[in-house]
mmCIF file of N, CA and C in Angstrom:
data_model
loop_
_atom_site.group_PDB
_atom_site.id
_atom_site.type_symbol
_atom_site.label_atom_id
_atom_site.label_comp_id
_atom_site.label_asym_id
_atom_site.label_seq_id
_atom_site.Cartn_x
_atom_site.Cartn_y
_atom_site.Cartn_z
ATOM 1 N N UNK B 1 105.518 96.738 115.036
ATOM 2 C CA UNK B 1 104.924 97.552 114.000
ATOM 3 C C UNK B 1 104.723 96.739 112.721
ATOM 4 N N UNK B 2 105.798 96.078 112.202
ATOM 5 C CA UNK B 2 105.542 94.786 111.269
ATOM 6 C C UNK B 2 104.346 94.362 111.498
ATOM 7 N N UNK B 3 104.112 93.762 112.724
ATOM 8 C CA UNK B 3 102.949 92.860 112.859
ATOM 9 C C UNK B 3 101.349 93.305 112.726
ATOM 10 N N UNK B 4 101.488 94.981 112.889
ATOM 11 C CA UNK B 4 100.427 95.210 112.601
ATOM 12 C C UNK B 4 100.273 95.752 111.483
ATOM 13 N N UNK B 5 101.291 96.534 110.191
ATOM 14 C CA UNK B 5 101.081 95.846 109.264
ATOM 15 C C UNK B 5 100.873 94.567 108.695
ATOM 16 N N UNK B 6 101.159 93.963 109.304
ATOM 17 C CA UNK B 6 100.706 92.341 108.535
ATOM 18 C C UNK B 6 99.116 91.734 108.547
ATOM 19 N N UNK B 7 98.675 92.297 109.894
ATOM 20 C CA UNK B 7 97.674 92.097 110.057
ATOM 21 C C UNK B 7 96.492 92.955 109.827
ATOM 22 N N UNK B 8 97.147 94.391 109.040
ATOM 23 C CA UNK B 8 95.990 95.098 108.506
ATOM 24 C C UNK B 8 95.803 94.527 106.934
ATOM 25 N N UNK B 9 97.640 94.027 106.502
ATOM 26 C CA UNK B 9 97.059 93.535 105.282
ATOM 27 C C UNK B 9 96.154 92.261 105.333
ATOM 28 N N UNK B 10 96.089 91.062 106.095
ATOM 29 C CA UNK B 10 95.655 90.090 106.509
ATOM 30 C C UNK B 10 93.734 90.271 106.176
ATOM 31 N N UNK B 11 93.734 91.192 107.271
ATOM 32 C CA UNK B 11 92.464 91.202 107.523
ATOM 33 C C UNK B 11 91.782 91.619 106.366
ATOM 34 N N UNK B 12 91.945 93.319 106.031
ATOM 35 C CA UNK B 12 91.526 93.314 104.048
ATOM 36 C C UNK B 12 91.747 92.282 103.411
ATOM 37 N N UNK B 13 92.592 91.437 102.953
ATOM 38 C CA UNK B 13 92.802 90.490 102.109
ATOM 39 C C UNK B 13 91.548 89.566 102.289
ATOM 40 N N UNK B 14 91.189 89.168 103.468
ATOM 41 C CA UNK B 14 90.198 87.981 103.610
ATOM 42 C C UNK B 14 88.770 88.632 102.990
ATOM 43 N N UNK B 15 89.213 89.600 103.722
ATOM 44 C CA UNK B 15 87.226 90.646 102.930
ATOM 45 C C UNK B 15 87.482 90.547 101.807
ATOM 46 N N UNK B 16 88.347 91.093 101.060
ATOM 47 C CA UNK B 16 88.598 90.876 99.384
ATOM 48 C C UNK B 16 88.537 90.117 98.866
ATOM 49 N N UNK B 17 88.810 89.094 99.515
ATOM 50 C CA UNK B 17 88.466 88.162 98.446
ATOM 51 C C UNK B 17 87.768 87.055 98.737
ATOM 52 N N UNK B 18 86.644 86.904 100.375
ATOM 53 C CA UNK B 18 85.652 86.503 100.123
ATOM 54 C C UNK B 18 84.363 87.146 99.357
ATOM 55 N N UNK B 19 84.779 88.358 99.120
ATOM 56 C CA UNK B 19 83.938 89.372 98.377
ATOM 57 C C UNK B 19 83.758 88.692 97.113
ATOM 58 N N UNK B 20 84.871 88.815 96.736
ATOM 59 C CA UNK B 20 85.177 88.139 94.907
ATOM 60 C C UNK B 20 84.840 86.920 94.941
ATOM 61 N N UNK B 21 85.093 86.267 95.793
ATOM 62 C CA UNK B 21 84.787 84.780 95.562
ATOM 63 C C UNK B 21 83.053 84.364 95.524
ATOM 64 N N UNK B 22 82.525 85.375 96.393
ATOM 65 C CA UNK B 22 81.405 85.274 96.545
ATOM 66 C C UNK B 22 80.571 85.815 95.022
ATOM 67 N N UNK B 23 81.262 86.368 94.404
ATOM 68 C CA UNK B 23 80.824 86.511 92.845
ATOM 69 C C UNK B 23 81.227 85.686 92.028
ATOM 70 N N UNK B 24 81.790 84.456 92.457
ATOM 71 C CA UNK B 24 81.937 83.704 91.458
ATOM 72 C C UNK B 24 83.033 83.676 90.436
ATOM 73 N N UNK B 25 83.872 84.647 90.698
ATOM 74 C CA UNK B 25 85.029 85.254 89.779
ATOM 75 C C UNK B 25 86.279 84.082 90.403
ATOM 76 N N UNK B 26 87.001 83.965 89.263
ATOM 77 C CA UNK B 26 88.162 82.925 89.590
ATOM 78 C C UNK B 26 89.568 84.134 89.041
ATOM 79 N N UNK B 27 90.117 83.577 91.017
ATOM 80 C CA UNK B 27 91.562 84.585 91.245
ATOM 81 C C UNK B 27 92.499 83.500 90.992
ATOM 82 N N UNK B 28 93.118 83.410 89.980
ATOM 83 C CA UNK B 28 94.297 82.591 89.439
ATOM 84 C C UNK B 28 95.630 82.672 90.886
ATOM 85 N N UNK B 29 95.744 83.732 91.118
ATOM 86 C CA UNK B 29 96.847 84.261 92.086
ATOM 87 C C UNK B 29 96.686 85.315 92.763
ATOM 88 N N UNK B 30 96.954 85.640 94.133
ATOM 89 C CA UNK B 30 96.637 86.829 94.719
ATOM 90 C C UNK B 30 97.533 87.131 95.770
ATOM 91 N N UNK B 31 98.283 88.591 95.922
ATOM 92 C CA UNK B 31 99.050 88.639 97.327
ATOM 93 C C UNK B 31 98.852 90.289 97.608
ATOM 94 N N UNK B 32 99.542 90.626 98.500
ATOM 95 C CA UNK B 32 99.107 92.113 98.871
ATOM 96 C C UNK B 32 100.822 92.538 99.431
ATOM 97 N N UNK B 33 100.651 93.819 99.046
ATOM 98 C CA UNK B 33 102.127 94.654 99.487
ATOM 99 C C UNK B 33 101.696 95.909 99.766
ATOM 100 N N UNK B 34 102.380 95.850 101.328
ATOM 101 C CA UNK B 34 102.186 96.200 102.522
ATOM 102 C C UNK B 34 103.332 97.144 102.661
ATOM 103 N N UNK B 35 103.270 98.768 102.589
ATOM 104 C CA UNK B 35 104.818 99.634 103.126
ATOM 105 C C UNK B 35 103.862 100.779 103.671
ATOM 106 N N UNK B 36 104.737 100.772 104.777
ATOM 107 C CA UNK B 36 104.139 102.030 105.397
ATOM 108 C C UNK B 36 105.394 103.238 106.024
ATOM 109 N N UNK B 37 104.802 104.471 106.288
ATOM 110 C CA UNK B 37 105.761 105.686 106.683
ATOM 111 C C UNK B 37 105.621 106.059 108.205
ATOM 112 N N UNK B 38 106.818 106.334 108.796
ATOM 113 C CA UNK B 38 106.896 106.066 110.175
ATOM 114 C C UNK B 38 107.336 107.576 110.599
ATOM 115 N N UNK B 39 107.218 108.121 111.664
ATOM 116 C CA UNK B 39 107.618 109.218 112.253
ATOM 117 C C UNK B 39 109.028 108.963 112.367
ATOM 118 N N UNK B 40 110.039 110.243 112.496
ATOM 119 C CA UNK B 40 111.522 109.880 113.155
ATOM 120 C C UNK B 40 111.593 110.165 114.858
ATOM 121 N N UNK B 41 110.541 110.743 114.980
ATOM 122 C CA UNK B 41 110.936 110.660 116.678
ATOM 123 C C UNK B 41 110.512 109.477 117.245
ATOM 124 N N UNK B 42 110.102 109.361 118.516
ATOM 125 C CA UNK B 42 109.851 108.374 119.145
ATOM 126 C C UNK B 42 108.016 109.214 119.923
ATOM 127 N N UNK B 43 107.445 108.333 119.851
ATOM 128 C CA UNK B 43 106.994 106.981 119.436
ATOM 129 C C UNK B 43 106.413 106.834 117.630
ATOM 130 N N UNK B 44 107.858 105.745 117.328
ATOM 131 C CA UNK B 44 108.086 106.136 115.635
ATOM 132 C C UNK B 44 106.649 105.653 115.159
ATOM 133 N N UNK B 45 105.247 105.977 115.316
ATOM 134 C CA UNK B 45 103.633 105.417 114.594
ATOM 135 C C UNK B 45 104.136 105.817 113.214
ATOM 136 N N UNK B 46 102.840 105.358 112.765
ATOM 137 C CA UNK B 46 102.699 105.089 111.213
ATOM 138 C C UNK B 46 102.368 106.546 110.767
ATOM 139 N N UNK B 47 102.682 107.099 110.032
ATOM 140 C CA UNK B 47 102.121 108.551 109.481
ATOM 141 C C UNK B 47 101.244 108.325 108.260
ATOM 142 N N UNK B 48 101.566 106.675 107.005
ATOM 143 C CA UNK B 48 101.026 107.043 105.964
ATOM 144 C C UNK B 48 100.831 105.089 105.962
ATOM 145 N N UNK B 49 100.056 104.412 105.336
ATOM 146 C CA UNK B 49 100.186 103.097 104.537
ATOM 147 C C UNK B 49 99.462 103.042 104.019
ATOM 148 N N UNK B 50 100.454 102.367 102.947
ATOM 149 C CA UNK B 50 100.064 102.248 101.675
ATOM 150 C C UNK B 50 99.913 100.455 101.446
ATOM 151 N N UNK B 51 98.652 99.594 101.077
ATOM 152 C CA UNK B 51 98.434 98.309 100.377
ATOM 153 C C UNK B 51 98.340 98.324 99.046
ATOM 154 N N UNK B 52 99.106 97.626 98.224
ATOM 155 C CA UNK B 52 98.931 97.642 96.640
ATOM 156 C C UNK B 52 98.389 95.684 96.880
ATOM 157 N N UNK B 53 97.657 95.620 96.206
ATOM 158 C CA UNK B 53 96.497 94.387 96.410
ATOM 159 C C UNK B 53 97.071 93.968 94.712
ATOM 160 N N UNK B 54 97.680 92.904 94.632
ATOM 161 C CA UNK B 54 98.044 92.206 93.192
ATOM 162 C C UNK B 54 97.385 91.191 92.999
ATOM 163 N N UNK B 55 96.202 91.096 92.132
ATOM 164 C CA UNK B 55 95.343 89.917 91.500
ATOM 165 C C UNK B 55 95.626 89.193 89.788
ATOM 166 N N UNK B 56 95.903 87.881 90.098
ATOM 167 C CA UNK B 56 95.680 87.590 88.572
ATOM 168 C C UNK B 56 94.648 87.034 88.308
ATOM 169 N N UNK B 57 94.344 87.000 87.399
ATOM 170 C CA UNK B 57 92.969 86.196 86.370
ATOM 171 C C UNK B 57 92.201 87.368 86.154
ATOM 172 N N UNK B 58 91.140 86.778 85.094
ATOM 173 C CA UNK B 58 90.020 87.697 84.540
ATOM 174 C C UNK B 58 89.324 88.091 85.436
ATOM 175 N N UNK B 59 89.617 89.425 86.101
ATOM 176 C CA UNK B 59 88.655 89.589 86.877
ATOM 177 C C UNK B 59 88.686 91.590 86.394
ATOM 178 N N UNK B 60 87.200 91.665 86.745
ATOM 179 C CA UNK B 60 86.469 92.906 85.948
ATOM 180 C C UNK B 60 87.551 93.913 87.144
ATOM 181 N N UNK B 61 87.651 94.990 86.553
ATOM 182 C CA UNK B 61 87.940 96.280 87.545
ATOM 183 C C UNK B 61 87.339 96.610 88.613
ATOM 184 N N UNK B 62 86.160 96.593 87.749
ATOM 185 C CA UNK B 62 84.973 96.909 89.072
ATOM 186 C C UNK B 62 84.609 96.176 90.252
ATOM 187 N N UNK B 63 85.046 95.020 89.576
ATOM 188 C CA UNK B 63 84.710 94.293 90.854
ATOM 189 C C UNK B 63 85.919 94.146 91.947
ATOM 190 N N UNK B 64 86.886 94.477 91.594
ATOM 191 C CA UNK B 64 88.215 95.087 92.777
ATOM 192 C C UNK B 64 88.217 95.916 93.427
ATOM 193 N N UNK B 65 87.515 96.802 92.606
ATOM 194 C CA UNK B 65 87.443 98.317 93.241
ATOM 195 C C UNK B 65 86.415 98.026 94.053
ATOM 196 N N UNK B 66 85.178 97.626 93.490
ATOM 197 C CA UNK B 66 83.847 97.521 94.648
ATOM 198 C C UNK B 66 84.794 96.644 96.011
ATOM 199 N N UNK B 67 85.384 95.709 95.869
ATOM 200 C CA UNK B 67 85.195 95.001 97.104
ATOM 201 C C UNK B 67 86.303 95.778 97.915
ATOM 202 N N UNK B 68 87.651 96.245 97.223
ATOM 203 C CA UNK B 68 88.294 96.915 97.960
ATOM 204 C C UNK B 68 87.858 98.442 99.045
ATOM 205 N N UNK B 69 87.256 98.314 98.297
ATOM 206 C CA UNK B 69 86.249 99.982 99.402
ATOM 207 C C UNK B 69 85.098 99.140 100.283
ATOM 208 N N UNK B 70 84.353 98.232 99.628
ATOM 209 C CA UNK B 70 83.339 97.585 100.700
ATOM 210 C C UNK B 70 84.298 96.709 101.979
ATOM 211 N N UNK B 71 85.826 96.345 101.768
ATOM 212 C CA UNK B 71 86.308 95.281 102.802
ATOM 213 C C UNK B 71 86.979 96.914 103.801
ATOM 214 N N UNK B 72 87.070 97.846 103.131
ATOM 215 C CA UNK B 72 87.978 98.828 103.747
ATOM 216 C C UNK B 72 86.389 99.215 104.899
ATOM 217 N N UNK B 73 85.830 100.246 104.405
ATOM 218 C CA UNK B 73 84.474 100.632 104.845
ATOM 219 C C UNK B 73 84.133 99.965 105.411
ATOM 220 N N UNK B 74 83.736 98.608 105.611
ATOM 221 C CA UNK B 74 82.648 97.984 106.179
ATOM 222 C C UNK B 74 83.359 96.499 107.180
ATOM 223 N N UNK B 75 84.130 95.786 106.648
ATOM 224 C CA UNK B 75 84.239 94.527 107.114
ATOM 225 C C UNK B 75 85.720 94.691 107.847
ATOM 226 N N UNK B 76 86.925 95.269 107.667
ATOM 227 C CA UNK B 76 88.389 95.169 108.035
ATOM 228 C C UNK B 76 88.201 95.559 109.277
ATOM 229 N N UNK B 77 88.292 95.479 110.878
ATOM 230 C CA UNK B 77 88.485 95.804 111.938
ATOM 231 C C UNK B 77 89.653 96.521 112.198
ATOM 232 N N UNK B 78 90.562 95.945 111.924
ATOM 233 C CA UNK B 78 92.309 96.729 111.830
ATOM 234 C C UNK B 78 92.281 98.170 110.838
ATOM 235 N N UNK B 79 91.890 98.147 109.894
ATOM 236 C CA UNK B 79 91.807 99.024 109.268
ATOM 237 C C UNK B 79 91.030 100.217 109.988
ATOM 238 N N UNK B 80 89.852 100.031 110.133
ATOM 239 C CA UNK B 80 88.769 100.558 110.799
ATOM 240 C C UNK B 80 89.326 101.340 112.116
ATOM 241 N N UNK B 81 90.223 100.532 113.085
ATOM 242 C CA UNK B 81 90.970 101.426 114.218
ATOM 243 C C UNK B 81 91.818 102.290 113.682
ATOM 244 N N UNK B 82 92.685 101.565 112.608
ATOM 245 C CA UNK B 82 93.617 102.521 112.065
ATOM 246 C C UNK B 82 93.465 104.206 111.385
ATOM 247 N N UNK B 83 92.609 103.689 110.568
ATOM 248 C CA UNK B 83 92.283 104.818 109.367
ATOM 249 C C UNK B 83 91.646 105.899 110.379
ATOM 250 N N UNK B 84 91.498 106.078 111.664
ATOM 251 C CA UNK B 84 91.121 107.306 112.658
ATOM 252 C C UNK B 84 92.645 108.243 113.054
ATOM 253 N N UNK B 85 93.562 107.056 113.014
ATOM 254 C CA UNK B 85 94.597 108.305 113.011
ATOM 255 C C UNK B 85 95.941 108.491 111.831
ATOM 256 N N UNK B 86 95.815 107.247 110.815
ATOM 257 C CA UNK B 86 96.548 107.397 110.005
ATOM 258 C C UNK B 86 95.595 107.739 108.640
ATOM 259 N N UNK B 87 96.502 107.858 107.687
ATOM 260 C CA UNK B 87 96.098 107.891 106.192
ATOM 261 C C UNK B 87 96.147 106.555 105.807
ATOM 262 N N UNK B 88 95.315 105.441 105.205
ATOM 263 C CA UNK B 88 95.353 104.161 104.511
ATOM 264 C C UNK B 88 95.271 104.457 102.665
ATOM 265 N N UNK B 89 96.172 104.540 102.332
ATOM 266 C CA UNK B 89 96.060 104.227 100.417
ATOM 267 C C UNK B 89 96.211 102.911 100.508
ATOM 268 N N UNK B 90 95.316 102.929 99.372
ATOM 269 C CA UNK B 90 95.689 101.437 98.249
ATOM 270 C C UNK B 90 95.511 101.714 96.930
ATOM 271 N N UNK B 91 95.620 100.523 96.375
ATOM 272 C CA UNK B 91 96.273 100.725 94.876
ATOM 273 C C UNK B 91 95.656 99.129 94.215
ATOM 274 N N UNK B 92 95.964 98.792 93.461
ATOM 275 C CA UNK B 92 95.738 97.684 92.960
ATOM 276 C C UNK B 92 96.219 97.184 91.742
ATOM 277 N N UNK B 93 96.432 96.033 91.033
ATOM 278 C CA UNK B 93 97.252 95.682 90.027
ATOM 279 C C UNK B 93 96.306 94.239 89.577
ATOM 280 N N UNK B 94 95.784 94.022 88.361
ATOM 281 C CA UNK B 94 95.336 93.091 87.981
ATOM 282 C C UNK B 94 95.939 92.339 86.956
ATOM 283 N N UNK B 95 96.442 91.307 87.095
ATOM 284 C CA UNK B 95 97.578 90.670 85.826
ATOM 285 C C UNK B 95 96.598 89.821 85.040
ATOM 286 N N UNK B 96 96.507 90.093 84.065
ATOM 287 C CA UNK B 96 95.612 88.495 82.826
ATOM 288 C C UNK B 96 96.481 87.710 82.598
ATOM 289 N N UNK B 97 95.531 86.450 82.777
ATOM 290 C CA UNK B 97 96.762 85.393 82.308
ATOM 291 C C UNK B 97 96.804 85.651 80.551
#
């Protein structure tokens, strides 16, 4: 179950931020945090996950938000299987240097 959290954060992360990169915007630092909510019976699946996406440098709002919904929507495969039977939140955090 780890692993496929890891690899839903994985896969968004790469859309995100070939998104951004592809605008030309410079990400000083970037990582993603990954918790998700599990059933107590068996078979314990995911009921809820949540990605909080942490970026530093000058980078506009908008342009987080745009790519975070265009990598969710359109490009994440993992996500894309997922989000049919779970709930996916995210969140985001932009630090200035």
């Amino acid at each position: 179950m780890e692993n496929l959290l890891s690899s839903l954060a994985a896969c968004s992360s790469i859309h995100i931020l070939i998104i951004l990169k592809k605008k030309k915007l410079n990400i000083e630092d970037y990582h993603v945090e990954a918790t998700a909510e599990r059933c107590d019976e068996p078979p314990r699946i995911f009921t809820k996950i949540h990605l909080k996406y942490i970026f530093k440098g000058n980078i506009p709002t908008q342009a987080v938000e745009d790519a975070i919904r265009i990598a969710q929507e359109k490009y994440c495969s993992v996500g894309g299987m997922l989000k049919k039977d779970v709930p996916i939140v995210t969140s985001y955090e932009i630090i200035k240097p």
